[in-house]
Phi, psi and omega in degrees: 000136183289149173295305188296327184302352184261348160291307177299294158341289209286316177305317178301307178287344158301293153014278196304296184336296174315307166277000186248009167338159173243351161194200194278320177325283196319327178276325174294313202287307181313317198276340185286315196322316195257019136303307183302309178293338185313305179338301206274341168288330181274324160297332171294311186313317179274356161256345183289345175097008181272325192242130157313167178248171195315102178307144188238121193322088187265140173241000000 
């Protein structure tokens, strides 16, 4: 299994967590957590060479 994928895992149980929160503080930090893994898989993904980088907007 690829590294980001164990990254997107950890985001989906930050998720479940998030919904199964005991008030809103505790849901918000579970939803920033699995923002943060999401992050951290797609950056993997673009350094392992899987994703192009971003394009950037010339004017």
């Amino acid at each position: 299994m690829k590294q980001s994928d164990h990254f997107r895992e950890n985001a989906e149980n930050c998720r479940l967590l998030a919904e199964r929160a005991p008030d809103h503080p505790s849901y918000l930090r579970y939803r920033r957590m699995e923002d943060a893994w999401r992050s951290l898989a797609d950056e993997q993904d673009w350094l392992d060479g899987e994703m192009p980088p971003a394009a950037i907007a010339v004017t």
